[in-house]
PDB file of C-alpha atoms and ligand atoms in Angstrom:
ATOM      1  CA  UNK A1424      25.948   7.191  53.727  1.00 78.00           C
ATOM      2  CA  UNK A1425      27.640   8.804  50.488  1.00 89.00           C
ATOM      3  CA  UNK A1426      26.883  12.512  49.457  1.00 96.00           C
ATOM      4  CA  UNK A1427      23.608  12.976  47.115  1.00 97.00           C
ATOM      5  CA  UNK A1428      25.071  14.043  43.558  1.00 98.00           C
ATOM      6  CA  UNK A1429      23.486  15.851  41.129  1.00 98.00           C
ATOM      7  CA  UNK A1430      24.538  14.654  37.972  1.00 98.00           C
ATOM      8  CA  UNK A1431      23.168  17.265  34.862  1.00 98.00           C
ATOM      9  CA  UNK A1432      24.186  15.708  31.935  1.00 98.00           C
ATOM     10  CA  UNK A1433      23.463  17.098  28.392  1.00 98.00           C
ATOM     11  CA  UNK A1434      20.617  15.493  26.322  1.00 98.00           C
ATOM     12  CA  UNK A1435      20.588  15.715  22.681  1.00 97.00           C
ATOM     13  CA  UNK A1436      20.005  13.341  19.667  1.00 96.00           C
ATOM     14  CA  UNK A1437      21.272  14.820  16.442  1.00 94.00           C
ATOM     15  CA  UNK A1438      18.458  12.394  14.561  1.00 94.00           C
ATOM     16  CA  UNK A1439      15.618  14.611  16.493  1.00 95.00           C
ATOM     17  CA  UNK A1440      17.071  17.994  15.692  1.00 94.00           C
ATOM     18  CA  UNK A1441      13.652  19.092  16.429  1.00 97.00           C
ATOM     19  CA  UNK A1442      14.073  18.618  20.113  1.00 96.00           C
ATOM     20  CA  UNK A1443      17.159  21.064  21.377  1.00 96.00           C
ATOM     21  CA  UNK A1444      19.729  20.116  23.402  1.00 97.00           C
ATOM     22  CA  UNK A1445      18.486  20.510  27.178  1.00 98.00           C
ATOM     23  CA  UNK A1446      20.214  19.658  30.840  1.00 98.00           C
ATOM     24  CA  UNK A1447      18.863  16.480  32.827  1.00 98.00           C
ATOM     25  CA  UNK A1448      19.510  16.640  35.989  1.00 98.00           C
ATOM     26  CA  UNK A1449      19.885  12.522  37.885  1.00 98.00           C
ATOM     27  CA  UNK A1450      20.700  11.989  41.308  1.00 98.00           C
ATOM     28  CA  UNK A1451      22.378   9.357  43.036  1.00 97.00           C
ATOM     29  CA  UNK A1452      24.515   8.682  46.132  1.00 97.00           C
ATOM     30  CA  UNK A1453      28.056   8.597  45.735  1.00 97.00           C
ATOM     31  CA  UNK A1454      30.155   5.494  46.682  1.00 94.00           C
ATOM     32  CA  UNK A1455      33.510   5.697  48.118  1.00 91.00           C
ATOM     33  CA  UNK A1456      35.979   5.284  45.211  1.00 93.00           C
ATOM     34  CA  UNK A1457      32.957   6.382  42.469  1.00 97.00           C
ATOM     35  CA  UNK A1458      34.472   7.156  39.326  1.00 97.00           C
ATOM     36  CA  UNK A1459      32.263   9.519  36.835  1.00 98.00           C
ATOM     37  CA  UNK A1460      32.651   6.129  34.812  1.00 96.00           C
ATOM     38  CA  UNK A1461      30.477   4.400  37.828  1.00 97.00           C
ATOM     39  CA  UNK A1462      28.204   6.999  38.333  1.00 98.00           C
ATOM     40  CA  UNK A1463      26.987   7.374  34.570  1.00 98.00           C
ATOM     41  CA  UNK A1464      26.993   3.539  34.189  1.00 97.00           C
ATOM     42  CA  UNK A1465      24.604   3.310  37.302  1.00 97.00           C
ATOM     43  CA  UNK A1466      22.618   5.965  35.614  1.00 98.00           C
ATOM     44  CA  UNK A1467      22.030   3.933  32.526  1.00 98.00           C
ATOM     45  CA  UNK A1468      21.649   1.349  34.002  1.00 98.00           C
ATOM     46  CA  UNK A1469      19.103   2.479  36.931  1.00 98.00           C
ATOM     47  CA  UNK A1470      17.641   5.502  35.641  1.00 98.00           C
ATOM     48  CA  UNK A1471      17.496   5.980  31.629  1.00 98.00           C
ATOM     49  CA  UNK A1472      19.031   3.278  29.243  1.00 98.00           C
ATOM     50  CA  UNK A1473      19.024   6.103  26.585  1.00 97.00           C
ATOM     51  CA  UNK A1474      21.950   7.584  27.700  1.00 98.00           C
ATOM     52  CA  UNK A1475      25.084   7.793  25.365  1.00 98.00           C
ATOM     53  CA  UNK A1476      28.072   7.909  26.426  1.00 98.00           C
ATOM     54  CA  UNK A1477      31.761   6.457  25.383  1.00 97.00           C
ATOM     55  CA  UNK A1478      34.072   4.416  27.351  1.00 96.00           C
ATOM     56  CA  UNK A1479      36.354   1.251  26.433  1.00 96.00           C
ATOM     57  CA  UNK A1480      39.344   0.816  28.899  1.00 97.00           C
ATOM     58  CA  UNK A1481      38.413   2.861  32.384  1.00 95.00           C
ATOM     59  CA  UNK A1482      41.930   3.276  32.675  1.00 96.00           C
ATOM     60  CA  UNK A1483      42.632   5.944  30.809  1.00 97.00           C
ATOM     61  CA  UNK A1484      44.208   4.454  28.144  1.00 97.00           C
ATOM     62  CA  UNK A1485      41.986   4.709  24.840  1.00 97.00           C
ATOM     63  CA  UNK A1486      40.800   8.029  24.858  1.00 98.00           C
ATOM     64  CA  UNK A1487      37.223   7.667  24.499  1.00 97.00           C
ATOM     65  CA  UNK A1488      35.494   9.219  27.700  1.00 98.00           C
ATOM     66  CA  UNK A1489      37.147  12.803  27.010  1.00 98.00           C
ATOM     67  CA  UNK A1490      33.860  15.666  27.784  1.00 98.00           C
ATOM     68  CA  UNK A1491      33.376  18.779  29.374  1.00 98.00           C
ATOM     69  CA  UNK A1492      32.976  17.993  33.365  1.00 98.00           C
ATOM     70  CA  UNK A1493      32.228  21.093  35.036  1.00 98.00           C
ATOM     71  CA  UNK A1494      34.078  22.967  32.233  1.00 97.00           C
ATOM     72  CA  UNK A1495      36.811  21.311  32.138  1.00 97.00           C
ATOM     73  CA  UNK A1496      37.888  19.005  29.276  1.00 98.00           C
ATOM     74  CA  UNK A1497      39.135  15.280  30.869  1.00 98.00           C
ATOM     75  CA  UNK A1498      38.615  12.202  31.349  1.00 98.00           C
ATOM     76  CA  UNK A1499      35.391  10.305  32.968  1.00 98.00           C
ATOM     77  CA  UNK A1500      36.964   6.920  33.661  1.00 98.00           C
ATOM     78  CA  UNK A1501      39.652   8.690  35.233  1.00 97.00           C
ATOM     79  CA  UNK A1502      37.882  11.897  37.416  1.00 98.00           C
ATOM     80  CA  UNK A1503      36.230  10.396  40.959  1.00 98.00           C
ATOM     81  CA  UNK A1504      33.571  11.816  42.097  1.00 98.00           C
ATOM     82  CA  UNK A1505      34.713  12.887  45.471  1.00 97.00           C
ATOM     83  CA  UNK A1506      37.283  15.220  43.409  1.00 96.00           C
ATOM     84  CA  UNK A1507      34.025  17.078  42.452  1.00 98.00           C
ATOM     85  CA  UNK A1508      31.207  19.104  44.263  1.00 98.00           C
ATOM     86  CA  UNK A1509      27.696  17.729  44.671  1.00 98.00           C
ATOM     87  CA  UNK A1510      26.460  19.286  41.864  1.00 98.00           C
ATOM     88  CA  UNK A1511      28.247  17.907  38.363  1.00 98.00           C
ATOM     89  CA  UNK A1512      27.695  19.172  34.592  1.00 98.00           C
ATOM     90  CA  UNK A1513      28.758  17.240  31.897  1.00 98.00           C
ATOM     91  CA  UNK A1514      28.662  17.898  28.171  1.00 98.00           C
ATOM     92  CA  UNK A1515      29.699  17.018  25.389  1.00 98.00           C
ATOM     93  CA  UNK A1516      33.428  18.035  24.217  1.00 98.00           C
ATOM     94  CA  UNK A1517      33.252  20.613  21.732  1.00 97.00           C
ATOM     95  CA  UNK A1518      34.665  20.972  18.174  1.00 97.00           C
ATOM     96  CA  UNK A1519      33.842  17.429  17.681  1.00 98.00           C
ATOM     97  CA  UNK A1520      30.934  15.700  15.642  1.00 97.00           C
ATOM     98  CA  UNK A1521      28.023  15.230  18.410  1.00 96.00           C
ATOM     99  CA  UNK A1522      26.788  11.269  18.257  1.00 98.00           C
ATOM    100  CA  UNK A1523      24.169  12.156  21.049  1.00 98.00           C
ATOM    101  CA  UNK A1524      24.291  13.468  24.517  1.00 98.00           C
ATOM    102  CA  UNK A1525      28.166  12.977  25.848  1.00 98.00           C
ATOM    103  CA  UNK A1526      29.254  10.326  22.781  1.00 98.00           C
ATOM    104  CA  UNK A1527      31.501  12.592  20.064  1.00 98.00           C
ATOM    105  CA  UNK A1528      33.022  11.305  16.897  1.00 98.00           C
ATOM    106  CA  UNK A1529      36.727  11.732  18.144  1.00 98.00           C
ATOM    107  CA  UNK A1530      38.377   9.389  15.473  1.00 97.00           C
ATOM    108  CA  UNK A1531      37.187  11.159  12.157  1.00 97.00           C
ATOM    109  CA  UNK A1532      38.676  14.262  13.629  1.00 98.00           C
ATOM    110  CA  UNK A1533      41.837  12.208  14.742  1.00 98.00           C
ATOM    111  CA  UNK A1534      41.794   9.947  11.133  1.00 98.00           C
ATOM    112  CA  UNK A1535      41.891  13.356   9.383  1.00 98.00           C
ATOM    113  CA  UNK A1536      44.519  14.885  11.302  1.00 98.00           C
ATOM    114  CA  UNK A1537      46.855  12.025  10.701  1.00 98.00           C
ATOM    115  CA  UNK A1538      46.324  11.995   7.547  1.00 98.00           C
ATOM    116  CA  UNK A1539      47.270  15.828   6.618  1.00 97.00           C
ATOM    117  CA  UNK A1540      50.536  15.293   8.731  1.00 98.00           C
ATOM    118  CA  UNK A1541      51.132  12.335   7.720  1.00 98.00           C
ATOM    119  CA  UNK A1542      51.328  10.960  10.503  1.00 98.00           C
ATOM    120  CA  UNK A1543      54.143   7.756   9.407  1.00 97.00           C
ATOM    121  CA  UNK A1544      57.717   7.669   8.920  1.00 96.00           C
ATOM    122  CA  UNK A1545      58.338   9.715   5.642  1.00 97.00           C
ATOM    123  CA  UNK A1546      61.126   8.192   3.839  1.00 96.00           C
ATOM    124  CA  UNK A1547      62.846   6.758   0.614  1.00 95.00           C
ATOM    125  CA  UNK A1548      64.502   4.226   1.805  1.00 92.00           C
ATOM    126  CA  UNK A1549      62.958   0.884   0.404  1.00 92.00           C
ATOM    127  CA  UNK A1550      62.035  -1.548   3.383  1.00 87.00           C
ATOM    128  CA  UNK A1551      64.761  -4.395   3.660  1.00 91.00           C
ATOM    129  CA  UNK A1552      63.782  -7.212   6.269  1.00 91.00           C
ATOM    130  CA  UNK A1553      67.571  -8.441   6.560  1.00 93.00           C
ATOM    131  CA  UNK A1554      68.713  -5.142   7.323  1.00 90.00           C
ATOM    132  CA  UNK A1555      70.320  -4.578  11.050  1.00 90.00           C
ATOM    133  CA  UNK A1556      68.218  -2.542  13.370  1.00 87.00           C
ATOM    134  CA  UNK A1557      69.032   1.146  12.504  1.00 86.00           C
ATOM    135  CA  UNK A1558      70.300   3.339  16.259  1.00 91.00           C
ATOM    136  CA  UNK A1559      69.003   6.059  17.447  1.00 94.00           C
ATOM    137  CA  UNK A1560      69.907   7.807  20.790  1.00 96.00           C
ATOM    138  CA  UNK A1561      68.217   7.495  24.115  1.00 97.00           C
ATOM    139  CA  UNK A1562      67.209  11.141  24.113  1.00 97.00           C
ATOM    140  CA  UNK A1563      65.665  10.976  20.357  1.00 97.00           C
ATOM    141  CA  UNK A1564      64.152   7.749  21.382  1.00 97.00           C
ATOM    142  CA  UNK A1565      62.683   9.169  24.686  1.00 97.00           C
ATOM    143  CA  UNK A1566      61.219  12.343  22.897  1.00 97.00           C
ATOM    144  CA  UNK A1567      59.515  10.053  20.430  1.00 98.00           C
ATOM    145  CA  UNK A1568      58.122   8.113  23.455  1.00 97.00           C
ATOM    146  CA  UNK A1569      57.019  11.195  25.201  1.00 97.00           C
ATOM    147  CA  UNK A1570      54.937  12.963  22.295  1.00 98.00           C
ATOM    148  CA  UNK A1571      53.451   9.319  21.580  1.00 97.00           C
ATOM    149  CA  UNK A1572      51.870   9.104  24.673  1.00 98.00           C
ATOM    150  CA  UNK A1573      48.668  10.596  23.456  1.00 98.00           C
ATOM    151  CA  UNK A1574      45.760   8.792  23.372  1.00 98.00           C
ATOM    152  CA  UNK A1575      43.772  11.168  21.210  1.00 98.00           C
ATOM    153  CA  UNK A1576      41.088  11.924  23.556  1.00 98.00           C
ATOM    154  CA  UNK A1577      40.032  15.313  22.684  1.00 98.00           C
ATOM    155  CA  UNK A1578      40.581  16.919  25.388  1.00 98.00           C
ATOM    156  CA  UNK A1579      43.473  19.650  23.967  1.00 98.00           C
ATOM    157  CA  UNK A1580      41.113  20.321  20.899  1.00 98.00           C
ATOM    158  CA  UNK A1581      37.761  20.449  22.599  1.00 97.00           C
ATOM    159  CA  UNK A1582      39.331  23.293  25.316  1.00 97.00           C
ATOM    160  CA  UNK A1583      40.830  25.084  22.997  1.00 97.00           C
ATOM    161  CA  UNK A1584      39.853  28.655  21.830  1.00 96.00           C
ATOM    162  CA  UNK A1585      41.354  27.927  18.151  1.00 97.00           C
ATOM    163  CA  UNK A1586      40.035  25.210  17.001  1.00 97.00           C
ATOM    164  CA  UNK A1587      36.450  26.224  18.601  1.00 96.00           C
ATOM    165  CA  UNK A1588      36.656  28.733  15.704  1.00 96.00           C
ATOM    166  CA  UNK A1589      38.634  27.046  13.189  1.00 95.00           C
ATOM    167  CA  UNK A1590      37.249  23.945  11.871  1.00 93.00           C
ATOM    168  CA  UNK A1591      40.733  22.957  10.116  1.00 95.00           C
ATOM    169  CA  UNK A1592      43.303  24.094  13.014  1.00 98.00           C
ATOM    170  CA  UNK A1593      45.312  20.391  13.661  1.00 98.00           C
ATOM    171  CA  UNK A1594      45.734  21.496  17.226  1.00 98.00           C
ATOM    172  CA  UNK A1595      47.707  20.634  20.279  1.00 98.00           C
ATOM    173  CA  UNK A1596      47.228  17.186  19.682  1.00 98.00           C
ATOM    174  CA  UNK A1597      47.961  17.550  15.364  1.00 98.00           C
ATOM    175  CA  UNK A1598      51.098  19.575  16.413  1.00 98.00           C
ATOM    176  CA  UNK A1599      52.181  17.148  18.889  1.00 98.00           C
ATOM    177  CA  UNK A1600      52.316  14.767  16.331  1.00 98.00           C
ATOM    178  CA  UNK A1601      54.346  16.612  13.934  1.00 98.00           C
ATOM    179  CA  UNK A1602      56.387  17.142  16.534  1.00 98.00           C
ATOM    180  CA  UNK A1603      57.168  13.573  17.127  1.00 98.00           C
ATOM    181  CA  UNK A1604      58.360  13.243  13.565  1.00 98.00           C
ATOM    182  CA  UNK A1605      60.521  16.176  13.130  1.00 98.00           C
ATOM    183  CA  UNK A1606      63.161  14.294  16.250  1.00 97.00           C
ATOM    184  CA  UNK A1607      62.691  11.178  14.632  1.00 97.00           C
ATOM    185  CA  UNK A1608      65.488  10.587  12.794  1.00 96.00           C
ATOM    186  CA  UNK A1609      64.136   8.052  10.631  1.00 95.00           C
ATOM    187  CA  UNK A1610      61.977  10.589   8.845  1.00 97.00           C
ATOM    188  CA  UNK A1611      63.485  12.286   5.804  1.00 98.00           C
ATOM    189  CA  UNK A1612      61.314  15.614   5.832  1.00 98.00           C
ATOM    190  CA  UNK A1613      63.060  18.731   5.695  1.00 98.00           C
ATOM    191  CA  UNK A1614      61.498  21.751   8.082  1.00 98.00           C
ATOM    192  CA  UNK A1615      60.748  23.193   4.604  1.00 98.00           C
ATOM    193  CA  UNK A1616      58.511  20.210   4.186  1.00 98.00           C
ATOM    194  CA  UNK A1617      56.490  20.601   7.688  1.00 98.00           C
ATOM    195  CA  UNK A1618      55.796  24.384   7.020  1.00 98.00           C
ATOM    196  CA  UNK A1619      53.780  23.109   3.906  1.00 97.00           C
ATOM    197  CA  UNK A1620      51.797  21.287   6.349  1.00 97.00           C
ATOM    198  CA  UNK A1621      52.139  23.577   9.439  1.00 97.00           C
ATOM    199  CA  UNK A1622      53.218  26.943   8.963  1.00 97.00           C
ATOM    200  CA  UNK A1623      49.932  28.370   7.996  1.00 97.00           C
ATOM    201  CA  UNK A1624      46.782  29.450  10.435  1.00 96.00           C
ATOM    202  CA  UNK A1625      45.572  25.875  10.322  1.00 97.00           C
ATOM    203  CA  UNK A1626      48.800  24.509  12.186  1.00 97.00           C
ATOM    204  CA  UNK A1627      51.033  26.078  14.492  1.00 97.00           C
ATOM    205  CA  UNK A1628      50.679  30.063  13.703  1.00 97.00           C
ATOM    206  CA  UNK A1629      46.735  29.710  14.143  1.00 97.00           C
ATOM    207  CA  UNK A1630      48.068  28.950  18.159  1.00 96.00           C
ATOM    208  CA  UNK A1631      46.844  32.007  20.321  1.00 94.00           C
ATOM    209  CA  UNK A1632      49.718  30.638  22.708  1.00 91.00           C
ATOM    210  CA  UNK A1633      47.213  30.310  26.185  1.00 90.00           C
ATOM    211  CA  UNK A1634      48.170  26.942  26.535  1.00 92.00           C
ATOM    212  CA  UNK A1635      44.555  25.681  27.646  1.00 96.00           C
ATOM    213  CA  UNK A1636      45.854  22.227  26.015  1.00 98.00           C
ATOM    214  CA  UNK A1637      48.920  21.572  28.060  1.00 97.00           C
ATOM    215  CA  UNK A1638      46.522  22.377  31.235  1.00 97.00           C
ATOM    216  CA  UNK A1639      44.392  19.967  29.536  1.00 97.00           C
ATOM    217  CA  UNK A1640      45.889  17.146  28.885  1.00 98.00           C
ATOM    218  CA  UNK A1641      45.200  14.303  30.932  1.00 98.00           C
ATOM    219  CA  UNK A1642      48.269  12.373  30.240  1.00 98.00           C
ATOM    220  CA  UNK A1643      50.415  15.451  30.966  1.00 97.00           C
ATOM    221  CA  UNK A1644      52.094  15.678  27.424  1.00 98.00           C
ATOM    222  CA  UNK A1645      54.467  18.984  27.701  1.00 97.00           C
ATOM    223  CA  UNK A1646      51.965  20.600  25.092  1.00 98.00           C
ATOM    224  CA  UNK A1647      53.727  24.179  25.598  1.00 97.00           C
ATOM    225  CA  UNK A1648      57.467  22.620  24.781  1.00 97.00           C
ATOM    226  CA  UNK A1649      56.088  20.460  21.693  1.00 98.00           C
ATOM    227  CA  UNK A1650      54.377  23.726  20.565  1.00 98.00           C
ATOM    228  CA  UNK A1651      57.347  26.039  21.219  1.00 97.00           C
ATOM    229  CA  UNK A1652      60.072  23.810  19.726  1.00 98.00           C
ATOM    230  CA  UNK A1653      57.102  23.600  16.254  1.00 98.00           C
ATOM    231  CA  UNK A1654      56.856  27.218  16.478  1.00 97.00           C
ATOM    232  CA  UNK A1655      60.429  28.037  16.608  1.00 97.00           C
ATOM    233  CA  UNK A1656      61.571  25.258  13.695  1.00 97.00           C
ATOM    234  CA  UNK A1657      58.223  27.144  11.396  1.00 98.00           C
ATOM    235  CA  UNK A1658      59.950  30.697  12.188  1.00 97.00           C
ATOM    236  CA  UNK A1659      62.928  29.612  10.693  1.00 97.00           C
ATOM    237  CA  UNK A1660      62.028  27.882   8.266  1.00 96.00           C
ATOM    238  CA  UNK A1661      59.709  30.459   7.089  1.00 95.00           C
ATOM    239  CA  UNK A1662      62.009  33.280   7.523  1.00 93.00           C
ATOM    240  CA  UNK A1663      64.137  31.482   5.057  1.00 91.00           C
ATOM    241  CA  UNK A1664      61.454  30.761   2.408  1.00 86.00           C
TER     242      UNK A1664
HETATM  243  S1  SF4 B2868      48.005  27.135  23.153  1.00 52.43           S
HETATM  244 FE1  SF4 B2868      47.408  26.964  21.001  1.00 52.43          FE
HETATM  245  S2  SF4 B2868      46.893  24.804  20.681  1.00 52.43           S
HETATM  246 FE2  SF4 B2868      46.938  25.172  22.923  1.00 52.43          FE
HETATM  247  S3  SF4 B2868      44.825  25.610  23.477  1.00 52.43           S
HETATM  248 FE3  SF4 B2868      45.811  27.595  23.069  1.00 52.43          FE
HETATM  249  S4  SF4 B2868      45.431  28.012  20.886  1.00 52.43           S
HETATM  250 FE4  SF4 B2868      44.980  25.840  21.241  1.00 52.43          FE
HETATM  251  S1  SF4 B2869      47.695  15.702  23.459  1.00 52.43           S
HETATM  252 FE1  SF4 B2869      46.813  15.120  25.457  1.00 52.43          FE
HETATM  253  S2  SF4 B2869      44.820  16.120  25.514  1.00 52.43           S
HETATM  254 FE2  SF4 B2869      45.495  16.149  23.389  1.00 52.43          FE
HETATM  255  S3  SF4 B2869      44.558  14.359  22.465  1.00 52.43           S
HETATM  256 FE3  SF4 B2869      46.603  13.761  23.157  1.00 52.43          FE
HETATM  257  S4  SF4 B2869      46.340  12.949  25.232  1.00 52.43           S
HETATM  258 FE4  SF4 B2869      44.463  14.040  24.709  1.00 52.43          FE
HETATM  259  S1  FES B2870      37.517   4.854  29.056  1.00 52.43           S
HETATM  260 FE1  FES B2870      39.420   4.752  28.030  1.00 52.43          FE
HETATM  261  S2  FES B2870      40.336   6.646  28.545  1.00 52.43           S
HETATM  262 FE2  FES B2870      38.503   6.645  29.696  1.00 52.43          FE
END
């Protein structure tokens, strides 16, 4: 017989503001194997249909089940229970637009973000379909493959202390990103182009430098290098200004 888990999970419907957001505690025994994507699907499905919660690919691929379990910003589909003591708390990920209970409106945030770094290859050159395949190196092409391995889950926003205070702040995730542009070598942005975008509070000198996201990230992005090598290219570049 499987441990009995207490699973308090966060209640709260933004449409009945009028009822506060409150801890349920549900129990349930624990398989071997049990994912928290199991255990909350059980839940729903045994105990209280009303229960929102976001998942799409249980293999942590799309992003969608980033929230706070025990504190800690990851990923449901991907955290087993037996990883966990007997007694679990899950909320909501901060910083995020609340849907209800653990379901967040990640891809506004994410849609925004992209937007203000523009987030696609920035360049003059008019697009000619009988043109040869333009080189790059294998280290460009493998530090372009490394910063795109984010799924935009959340998790490096929601943990950190930043953008808990600062609505606009783009984040690990938003510097990532710019990151992955400035060693592309396809784009045609100058540095003196990204520190319009990201050498102000809202992008890379808003970082307090505690590197909750790069202990955060479930995909293991090296947050702290992508940040460094932003921070460095914005000191320059600003020094120079
Ligand atoms: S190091 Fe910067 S981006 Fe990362 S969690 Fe801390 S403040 Fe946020
Ligand atoms: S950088 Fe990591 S933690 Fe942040 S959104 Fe991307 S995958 Fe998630
Ligand atoms: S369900 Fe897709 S990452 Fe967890």
């Amino acid at each position: 017989m499987g441990r009995q888990l207490s699973l308090h999970i966060m209640r709260y419907n933004p449409d009945t503001p009028e009822i506060k957001p409150f801890l349920q505690t549900f129990r349930l025994e624990e398989d071997e194997r049990m994912t928290l994507f199991v255990a909350l699907n059980k839940i729903r499905e045994e105990q209280d249909p009303s229960l929102q919660f976001d998942f799409v690919c249980r293999a942590a691929i799309c992003g969608s089940c980033g929230m706070l379990i025990n504190g800690k910003p990851t990923l449901a589909c991907k955290t087993l229970t037996k990883e966990l003591p007997a007694d679990i708390t899950l909320m909501p990920l901060p910083v995020f637009k609340m849907l209800g209970d653990l379901s967040v409106d990640t891809g506004t945030w994410f849609r925004e973000m992209n937007l203000k770094t523009e987030a696609w290859i920035n360049t003059e050159k008019q697009f000619d379909p009988k043109a040869r395949e333009e080189r790059m190196t294998n280290d460009q092409a493998l530090k372009i493959y490394e910063a795109d391995r984010c799924i935009e889950c959340g998790c490096c926003i929601g943990g950190c202390a930043t953008a808990n205070i600062r609505p606009d702040f783009l984040g690990a995730a938003g510097l990532n990103r710019v990151a992955r542009f400035m060693v592309d070598p396809r784009d045609e942005r100058t540095d003196q182009d990204y520190f319009e975008i990201v050498g102000n509070d809202e992008g890379v000198f808003g970082c307090v430098g505690l590197m909750a996201c790069d202990d955060n990230c479930p995909m293991d992005i090296p947050l702290q290098e992508q940040l460094a090598y932003v921070r460095r290219k914005m000191a320059v570049a600003g020094f120079r200004r």
